[in-house]
Coordinates of C-alpha atoms and ligand atoms in Angstrom, one line a residue:
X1 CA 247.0 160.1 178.9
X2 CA 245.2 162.9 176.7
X3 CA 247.7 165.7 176.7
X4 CA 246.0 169.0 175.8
X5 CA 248.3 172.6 174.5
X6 CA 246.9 175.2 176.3
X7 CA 249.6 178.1 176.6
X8 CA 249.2 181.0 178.8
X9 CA 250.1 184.1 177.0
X10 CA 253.6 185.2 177.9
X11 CA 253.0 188.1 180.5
X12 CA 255.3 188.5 183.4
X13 CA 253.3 187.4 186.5
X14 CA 252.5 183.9 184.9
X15 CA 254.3 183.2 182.0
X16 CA 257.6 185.1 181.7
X17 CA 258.7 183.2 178.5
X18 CA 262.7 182.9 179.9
X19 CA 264.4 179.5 179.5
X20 CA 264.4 176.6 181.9
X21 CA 267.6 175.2 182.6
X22 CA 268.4 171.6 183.0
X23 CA 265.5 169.8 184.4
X24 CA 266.6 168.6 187.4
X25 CA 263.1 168.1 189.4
X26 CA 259.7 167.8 189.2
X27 CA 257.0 169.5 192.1
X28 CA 254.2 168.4 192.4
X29 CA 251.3 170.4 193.4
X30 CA 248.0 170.6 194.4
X31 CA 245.1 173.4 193.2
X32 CA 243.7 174.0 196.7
X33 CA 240.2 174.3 195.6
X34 CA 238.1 171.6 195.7
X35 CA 236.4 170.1 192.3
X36 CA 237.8 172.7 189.9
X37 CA 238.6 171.7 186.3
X38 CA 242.4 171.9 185.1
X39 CA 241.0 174.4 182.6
X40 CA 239.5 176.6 185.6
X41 CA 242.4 177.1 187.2
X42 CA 244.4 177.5 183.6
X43 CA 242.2 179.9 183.1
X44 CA 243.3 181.5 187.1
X45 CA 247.0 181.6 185.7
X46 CA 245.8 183.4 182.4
X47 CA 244.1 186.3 184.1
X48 CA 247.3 186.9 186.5
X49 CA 248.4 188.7 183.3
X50 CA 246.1 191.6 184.2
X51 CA 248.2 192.2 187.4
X52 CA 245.8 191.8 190.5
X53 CA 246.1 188.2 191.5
X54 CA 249.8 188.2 192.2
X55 CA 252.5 185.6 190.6
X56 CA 252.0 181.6 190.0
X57 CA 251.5 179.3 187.7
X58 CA 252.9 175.7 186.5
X59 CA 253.8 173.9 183.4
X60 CA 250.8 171.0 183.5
X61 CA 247.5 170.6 185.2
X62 CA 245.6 168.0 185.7
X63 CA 242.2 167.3 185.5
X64 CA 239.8 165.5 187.7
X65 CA 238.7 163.4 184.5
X66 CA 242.1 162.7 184.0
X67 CA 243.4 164.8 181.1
X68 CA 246.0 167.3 181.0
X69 CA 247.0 170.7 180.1
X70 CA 250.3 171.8 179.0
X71 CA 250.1 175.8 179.9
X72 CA 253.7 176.0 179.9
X73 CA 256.2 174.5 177.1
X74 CA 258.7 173.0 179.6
X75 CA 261.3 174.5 178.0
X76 CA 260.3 177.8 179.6
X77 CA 260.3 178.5 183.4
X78 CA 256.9 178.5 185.8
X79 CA 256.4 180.5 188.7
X80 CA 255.3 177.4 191.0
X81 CA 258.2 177.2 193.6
X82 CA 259.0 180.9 194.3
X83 CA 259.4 181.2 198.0
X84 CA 261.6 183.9 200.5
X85 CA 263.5 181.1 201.9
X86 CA 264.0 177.1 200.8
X87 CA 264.8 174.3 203.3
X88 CA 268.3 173.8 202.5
X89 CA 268.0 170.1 201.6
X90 CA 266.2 171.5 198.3
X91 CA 269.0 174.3 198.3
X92 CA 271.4 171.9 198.1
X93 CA 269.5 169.3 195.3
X94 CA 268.4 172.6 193.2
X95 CA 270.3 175.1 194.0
X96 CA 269.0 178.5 195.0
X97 CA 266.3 179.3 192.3
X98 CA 264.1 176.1 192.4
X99 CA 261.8 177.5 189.5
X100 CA 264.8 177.7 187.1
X101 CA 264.9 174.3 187.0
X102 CA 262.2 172.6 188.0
X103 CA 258.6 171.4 186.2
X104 CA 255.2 172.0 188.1
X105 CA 252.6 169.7 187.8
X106 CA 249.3 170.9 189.6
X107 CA 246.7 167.8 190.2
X108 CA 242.8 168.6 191.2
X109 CA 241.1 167.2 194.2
X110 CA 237.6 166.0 195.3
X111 CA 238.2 167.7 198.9
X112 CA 240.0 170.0 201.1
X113 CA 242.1 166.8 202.1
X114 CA 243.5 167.0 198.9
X115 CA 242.0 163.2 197.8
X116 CA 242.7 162.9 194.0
X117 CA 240.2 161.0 191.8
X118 CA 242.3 157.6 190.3
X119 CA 241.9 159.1 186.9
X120 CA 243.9 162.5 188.2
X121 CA 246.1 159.6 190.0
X122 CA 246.9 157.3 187.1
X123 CA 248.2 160.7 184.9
X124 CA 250.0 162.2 187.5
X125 CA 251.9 158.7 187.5
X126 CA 252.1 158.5 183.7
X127 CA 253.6 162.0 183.7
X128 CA 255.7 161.6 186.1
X129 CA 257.2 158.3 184.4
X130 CA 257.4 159.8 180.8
X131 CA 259.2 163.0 182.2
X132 CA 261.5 161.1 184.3
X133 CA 262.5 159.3 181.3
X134 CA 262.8 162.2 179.1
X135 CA 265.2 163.8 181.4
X136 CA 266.8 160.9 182.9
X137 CA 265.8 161.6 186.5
X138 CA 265.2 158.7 189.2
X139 CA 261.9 159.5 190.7
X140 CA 262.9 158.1 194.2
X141 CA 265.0 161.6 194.5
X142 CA 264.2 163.6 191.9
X143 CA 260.2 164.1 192.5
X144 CA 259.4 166.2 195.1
X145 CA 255.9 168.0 197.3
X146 CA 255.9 171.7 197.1
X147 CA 256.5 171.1 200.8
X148 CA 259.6 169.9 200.3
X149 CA 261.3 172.8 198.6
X150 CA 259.5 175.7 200.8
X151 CA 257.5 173.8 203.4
X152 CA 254.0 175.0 201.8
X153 CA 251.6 172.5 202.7
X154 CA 251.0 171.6 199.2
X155 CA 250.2 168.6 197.8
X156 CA 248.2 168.6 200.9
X157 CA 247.1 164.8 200.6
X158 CA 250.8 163.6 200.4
X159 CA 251.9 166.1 202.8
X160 CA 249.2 164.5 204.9
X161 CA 250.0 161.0 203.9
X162 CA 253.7 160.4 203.7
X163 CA 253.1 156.9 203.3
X164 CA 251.2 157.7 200.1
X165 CA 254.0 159.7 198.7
X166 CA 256.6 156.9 199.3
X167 CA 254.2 154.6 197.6
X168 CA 253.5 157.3 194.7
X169 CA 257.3 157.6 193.8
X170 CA 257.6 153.7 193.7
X171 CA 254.5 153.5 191.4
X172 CA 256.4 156.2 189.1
X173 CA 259.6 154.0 188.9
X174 CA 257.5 150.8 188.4
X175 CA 255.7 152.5 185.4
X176 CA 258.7 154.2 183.9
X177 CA 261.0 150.3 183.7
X178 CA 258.0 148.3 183.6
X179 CA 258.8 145.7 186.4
X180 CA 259.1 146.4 190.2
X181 CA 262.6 145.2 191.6
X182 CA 264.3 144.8 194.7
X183 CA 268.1 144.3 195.6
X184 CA 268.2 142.5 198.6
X185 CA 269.6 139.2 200.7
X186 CA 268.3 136.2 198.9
X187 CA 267.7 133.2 202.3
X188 CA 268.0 129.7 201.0
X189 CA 268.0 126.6 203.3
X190 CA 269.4 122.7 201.8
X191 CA 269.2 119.9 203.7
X192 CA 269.0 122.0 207.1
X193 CA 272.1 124.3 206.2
X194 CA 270.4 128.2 206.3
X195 CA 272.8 130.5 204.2
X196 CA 272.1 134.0 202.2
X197 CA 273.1 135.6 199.0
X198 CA 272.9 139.0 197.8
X199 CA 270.4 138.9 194.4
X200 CA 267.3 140.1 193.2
X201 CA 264.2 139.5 193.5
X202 CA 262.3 140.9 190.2
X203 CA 258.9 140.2 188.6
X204 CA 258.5 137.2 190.9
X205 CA 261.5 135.8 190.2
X206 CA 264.7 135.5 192.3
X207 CA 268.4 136.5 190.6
X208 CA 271.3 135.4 192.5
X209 CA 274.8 134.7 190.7
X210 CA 274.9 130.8 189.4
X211 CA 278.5 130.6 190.8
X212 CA 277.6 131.5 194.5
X213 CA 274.6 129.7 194.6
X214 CA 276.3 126.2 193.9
X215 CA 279.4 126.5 195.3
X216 CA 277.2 127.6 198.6
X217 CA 275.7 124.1 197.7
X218 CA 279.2 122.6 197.8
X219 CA 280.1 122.4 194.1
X220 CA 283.3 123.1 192.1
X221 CA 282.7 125.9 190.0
X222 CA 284.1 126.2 187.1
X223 CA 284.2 128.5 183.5
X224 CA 284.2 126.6 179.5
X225 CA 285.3 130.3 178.1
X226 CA 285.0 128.3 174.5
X227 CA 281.6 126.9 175.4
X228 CA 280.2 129.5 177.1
X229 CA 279.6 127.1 179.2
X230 CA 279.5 126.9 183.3
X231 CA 281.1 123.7 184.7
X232 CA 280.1 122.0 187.6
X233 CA 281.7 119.4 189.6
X234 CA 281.2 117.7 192.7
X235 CA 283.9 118.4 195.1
X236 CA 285.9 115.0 195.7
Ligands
ZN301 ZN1 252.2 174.1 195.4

C-alpha cells in the first residue's frame, strides 16, 4: 500500500489542527463523485479553507489506482462525521462527538453505485487492518459506514450491499491475524456413535481439546505432569 503525506493546511472548516482523542472507530466513506482521483477531492478539502464550500474533510483518501493520501495526521481530528443528531447505537459506542474520536477513510468509485475498483478495495482492507492493529480495535465492532453513525447514505455500495460490508469487516480481521478462524461445535461420528465438541476450526484444520475428544471415544484420560505427557488408557 503506497501511503502518500498530503496535509491540508490547518484552517478551521477542514483542518482545525485540535487533538483526537482515543481512537476508538474508524468510518468509512465514500467521495460521491464518480471517477475522481484521491488527490481531486484532497484538493476539495484544501479549498474549504477559503470559506464557501462549508465543513468536511477526512484523515485518508483513497485512490482509484490504489494509493493513499494522508490529509490529516491521525492524531488530529477530521470533520467527516459531524451530524445534528446520531443514531444512538453510535451514541452509545462513541459517545456524543463521533469526530473526536474517530478516523475517516474516504474510498473512490467507478459509479454512482458506489462500486470500488479492487485496487481501492485491497487498501481500504490493508488500512483498515494496520489501523485496527495500531489501536487495538476488533474490526467486527469497531469499523463502521457513515451510515451507521448519522444514517447518511454513505458508503453508498455497502450501504447498498450489507452483505458486502459483513464480508469487508471479516476480510479486515483475516488480514490483520493472518488466518480466518471459527469457534464453533466440532461433529464427529465413530463406529455409528454421533457426538459434538466445542473447538475450532482454523486454517483448515480442526482444534478440539485432546482430553474430550478421547474420553468421548471411551478412553481413561489421564496427566504425566513430569512428562508432559498425556496418558491414555483403555477403560477396563
Ligand atoms: Zn461519509
Amino acid at each position: 500500500m503506497n501511503l502518500i503525506q498530503d496535509l491540508l493546511t490547518i484552517n478551521e472548516y477542514s483542518r482545525p489542527g485540535t487533538k483526537l482523542k482515543k481512537v476508538q472507530g474508524i468510518v468509512v466513506h465514500w467521495v460521491a463523485n464518480p471517477n475522481t482521483s484521491a488527490k481531486a477531492n484532497r484538493n476539495f478539502f484544501e479549498n474549504r479553507k477559503n470559506g464557501k464550500s462549508g465543513y468536511g474533510s477526512a484523515h485518508y483518501l483513497i485512490d482509484l489506482n490504489g494509493s493513499v493520501i494522508l490529509a490529516i495526521p491521525p492524531e488530529e481530528v477530521a470533520y467527516h462525521v459531524g451530524a445534528q443528531s446520531y443514531r444512538s447505537e453510535a451514541v452509545k459506542r462513541l459517545g456524543s462527538y463521533p469526530n473526536g474520536n474517530t478516523l475517516g477513510i474516504e474510498c473512490t468509485h467507478v459509479d454512482w453505485n458506489g462500486k470500488m475498483t479492487d485496487k481501492t478495495y485491497e487498501s481500504l482492507i490493508l488500512l483498515c487492518a494496520e489501523l485496527c492493529k495500531r489501536y487495538n480495535l476488533n474490526p467486527l465492532t469497531s469499523l463502521y459506514r457513515h451510515y451507521d453513525i448519522t444514517g447518511k447514505d454513505c458508503h453508498k455500495w455497502f450501504v447498498n450491499n450489507p452483505a458486502e460490508w459483513e464480508k469487508f469487516k471479516k476480510e479486515v480481521q483475516t488480514k490483520m491475524t493472518g488466518t480466518s478462524e471459527n469457534k464453533g461445535i466440532i461433529k464427529f461420528e465413530y463406529e455409528g456413535r454421533k457426538f459434538e465438541i466445542e473447538g475450532i476450526f482454523k486454517d483448515g484444520t480442526n482444534y478440539t481439546p485432546a482430553r474430550t475428544l478421547l474420553e468421548s471415544l471411551g478412553f481413561n484420560v489421564g496427566w504425566d505432569n513430569q512428562n508432559k505427557t498425556v496418558l491414555i488408557k483403555k477403560k477396563d
